[in-house]
PDB file of C-alpha atoms in Angstrom:
ATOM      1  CA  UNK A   1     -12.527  18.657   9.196  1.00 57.00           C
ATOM      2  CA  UNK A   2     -13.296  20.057   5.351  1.00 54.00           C
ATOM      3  CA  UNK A   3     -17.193  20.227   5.260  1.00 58.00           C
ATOM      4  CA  UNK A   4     -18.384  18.600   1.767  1.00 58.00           C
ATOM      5  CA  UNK A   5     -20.044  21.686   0.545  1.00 58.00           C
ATOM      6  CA  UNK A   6     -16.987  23.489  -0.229  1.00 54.00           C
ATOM      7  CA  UNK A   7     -17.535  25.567  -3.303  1.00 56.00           C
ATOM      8  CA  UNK A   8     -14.845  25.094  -5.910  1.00 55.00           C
ATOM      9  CA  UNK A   9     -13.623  28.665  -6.060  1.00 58.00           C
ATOM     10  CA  UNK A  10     -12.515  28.064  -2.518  1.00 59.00           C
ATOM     11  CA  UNK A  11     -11.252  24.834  -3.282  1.00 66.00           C
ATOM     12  CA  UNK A  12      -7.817  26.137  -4.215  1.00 69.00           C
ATOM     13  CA  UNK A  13      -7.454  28.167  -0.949  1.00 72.00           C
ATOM     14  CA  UNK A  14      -8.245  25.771   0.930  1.00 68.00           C
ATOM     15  CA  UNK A  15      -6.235  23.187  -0.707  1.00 71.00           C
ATOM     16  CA  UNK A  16      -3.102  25.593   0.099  1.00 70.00           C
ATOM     17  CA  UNK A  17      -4.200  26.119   3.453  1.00 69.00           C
ATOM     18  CA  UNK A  18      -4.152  22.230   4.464  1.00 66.00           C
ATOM     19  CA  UNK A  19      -2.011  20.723   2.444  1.00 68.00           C
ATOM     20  CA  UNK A  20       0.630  22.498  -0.013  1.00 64.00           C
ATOM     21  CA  UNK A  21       1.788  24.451   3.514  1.00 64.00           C
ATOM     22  CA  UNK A  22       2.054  20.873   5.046  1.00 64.00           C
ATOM     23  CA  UNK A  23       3.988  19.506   2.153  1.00 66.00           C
ATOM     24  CA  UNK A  24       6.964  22.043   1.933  1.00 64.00           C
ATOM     25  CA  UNK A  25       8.638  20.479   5.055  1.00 61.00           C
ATOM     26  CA  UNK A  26      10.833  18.769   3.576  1.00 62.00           C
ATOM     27  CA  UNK A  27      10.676  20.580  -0.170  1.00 60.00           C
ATOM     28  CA  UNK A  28      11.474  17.875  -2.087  1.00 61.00           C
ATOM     29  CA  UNK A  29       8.734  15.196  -0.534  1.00 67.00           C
ATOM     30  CA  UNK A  30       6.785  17.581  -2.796  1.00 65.00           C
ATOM     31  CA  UNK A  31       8.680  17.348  -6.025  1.00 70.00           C
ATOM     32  CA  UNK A  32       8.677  13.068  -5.453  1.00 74.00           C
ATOM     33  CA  UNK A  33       4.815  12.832  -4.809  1.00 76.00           C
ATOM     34  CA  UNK A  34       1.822  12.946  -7.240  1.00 79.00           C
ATOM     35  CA  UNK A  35      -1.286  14.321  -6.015  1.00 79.00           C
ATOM     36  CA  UNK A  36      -4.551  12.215  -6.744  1.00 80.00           C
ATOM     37  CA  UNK A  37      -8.066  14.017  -7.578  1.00 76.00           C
ATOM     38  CA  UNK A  38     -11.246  12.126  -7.587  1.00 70.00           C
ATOM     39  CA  UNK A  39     -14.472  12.281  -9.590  1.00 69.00           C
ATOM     40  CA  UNK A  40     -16.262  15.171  -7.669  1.00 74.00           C
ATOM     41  CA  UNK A  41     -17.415  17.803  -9.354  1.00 78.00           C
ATOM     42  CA  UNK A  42     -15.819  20.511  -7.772  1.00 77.00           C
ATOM     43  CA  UNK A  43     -12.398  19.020  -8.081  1.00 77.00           C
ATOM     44  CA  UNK A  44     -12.849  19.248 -12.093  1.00 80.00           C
ATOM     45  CA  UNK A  45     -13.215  23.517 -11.862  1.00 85.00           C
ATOM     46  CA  UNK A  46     -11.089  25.828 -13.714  1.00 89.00           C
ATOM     47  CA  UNK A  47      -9.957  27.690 -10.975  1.00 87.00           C
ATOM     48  CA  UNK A  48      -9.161  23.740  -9.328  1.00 87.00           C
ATOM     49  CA  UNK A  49      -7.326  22.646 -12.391  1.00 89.00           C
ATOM     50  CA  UNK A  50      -4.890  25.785 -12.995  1.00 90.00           C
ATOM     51  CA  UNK A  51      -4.151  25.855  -8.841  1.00 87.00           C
ATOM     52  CA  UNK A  52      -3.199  22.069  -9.554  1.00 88.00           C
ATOM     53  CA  UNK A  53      -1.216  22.646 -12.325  1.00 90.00           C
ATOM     54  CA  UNK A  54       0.832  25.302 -10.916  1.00 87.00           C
ATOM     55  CA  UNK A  55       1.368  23.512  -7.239  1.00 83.00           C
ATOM     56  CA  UNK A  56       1.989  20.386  -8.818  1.00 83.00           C
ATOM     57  CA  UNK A  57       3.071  20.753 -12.149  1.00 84.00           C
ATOM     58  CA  UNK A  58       2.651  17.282 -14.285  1.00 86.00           C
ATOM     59  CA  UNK A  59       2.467  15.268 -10.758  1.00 86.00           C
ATOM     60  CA  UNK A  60      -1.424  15.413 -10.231  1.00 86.00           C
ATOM     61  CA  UNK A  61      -4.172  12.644 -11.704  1.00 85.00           C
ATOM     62  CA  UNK A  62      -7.429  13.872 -12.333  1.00 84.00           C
ATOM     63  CA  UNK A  63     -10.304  14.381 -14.764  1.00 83.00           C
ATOM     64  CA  UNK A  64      -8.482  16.568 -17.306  1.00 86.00           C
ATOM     65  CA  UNK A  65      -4.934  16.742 -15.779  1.00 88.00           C
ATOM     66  CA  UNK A  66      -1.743  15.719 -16.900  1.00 90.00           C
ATOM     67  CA  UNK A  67      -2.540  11.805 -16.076  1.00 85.00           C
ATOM     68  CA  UNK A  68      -5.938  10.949 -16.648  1.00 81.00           C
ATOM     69  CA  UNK A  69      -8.004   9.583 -13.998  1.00 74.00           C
ATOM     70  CA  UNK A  70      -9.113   5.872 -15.058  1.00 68.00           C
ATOM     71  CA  UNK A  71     -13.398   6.152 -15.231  1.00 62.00           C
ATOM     72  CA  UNK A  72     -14.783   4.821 -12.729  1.00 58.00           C
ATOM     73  CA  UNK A  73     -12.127   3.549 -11.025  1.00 63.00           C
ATOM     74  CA  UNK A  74     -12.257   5.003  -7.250  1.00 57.00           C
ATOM     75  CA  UNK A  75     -10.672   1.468  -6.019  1.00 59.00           C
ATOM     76  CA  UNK A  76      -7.599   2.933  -7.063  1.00 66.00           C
ATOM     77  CA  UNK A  77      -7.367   5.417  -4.105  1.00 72.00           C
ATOM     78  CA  UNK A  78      -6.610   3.490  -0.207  1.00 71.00           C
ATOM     79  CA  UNK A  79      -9.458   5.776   1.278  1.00 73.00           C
ATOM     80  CA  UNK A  80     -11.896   4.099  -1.022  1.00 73.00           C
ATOM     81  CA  UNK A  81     -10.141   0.709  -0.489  1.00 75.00           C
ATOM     82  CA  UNK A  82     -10.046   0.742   3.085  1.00 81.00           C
ATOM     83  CA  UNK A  83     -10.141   3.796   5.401  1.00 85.00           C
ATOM     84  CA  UNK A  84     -13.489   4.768   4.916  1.00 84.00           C
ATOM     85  CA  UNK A  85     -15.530   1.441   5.280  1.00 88.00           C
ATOM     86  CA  UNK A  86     -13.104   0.818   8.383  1.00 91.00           C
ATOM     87  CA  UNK A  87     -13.957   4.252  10.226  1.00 92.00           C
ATOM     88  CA  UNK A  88     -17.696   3.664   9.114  1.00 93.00           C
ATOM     89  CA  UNK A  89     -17.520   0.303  11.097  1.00 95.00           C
ATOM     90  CA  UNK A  90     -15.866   2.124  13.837  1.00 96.00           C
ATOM     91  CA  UNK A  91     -17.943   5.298  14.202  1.00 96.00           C
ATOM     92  CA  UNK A  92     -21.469   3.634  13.722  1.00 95.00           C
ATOM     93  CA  UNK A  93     -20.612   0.361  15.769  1.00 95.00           C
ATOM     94  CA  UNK A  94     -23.175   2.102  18.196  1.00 93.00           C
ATOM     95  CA  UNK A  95     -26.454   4.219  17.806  1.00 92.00           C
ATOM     96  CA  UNK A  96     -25.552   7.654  16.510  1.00 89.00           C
ATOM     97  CA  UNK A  97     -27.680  10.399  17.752  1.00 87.00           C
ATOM     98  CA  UNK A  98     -28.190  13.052  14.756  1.00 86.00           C
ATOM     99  CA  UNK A  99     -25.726  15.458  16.459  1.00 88.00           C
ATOM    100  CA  UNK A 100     -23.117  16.748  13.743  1.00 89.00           C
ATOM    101  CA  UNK A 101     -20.621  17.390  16.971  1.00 92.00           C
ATOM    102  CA  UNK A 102     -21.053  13.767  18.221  1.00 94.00           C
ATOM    103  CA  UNK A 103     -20.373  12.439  14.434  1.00 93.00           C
ATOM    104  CA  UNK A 104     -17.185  14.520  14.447  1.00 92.00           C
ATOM    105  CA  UNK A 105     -15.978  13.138  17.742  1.00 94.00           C
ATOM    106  CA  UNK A 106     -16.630   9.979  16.481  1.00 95.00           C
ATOM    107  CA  UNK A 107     -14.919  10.197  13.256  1.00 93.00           C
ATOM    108  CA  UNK A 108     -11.513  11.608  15.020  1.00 93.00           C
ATOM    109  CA  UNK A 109     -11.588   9.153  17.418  1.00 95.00           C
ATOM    110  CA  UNK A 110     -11.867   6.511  15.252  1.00 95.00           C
ATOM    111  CA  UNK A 111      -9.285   7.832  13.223  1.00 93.00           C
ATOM    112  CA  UNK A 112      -6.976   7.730  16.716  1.00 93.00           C
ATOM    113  CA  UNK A 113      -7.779   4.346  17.154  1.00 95.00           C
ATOM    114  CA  UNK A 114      -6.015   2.884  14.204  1.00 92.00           C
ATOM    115  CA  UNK A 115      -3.012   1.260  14.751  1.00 92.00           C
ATOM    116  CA  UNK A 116       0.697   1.835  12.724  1.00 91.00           C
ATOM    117  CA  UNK A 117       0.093  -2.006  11.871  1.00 92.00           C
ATOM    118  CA  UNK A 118      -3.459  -1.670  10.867  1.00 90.00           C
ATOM    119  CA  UNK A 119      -2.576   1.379   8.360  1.00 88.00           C
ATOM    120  CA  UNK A 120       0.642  -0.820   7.081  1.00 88.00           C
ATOM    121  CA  UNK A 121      -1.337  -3.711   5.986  1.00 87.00           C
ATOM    122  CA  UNK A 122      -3.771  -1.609   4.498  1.00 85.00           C
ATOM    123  CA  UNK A 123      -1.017  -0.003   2.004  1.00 83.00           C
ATOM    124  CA  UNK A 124       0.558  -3.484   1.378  1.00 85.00           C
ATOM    125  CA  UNK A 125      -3.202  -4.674   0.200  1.00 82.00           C
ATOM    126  CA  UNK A 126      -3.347  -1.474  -1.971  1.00 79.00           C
ATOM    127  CA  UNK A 127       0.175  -2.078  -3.431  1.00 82.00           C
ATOM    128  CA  UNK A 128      -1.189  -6.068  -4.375  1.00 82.00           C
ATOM    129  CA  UNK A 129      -4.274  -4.409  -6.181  1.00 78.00           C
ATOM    130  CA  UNK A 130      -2.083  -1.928  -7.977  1.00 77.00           C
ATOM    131  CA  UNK A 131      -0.316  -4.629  -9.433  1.00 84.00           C
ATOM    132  CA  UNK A 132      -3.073  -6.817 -10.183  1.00 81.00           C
ATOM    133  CA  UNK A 133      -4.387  -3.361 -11.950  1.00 74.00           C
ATOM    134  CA  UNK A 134      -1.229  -2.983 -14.177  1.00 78.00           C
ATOM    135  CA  UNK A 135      -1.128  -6.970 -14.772  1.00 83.00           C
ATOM    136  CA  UNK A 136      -4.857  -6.975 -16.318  1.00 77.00           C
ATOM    137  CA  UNK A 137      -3.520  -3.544 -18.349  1.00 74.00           C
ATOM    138  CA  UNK A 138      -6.493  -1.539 -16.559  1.00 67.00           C
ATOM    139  CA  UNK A 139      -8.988  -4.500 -16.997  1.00 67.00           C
ATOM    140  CA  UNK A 140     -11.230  -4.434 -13.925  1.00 65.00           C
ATOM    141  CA  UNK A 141     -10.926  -6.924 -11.291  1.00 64.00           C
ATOM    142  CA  UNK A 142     -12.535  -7.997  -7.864  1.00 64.00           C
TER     143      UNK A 142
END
């Protein structure tokens, strides 16, 4: 787990660590995929932006990169759509003691517990709101 309070000079570092490393096996998944930033702060740093640009070239979206992140628009990622508000129903179905360990064991157990079918219905919802997105030309939607 990547605690939130990463400062964005080690942003690129760790980005390279867990994920660009990952990515190389196979090469070419690389070259066919577009990485996707989000509104954070951090993300939107220099040092952030140039790592990007080299690692990714023109295939990253994000708040001054080479596609422009819609405003406003985090529905646009699956995480936002669905994974976190199902792993937040999974992890706090029951009490949570304020025990950072416990939270952690929760979170990567619930992440376990989600099934090949679960995920795959969860991409074919995102594809139907993609293409709702491009139908309305950007034009929110609920």
């Amino acid at each position: 787990m990547i605690r939130n309070d990463v400062p964005s000079g080690v942003l690129p570092d760790t980005l390279q660590n867990f994920l660009t490393d990952k990515l190389d096996e196979p090469l070419n998944y690389r070259t066919r995929m577009f990485f996707q930033q989000d509104g954070c702060p951090a993300h939107h740093a220099v040092t952030v932006r140039n790592w990007l640009n080299s690692e990714f070239k023109k295939h990253w979206i994000g708040r001054d990169g080479p596609i422009l992140w819609p405003p406003r628009s985090p529905d646009l990622t699956i995480l936002d759509i669905y994974l976190w508000g199902r792993l937040k129903q999974i992890v706090y179905r029951e009490p949570l003691e304020n025990d950072e360990e416990q939270l952690k064991t929760r979170i990567q157990n619930a992440v376990k517990s989600l099934s090949i079918e679960e995920i795959r219905n969860s991409f074919n919802e995102f594809r139907a709101g993609i293409e709702i997105y491009a139908e309305k030309g950007g034009a929110l939607f609920e």
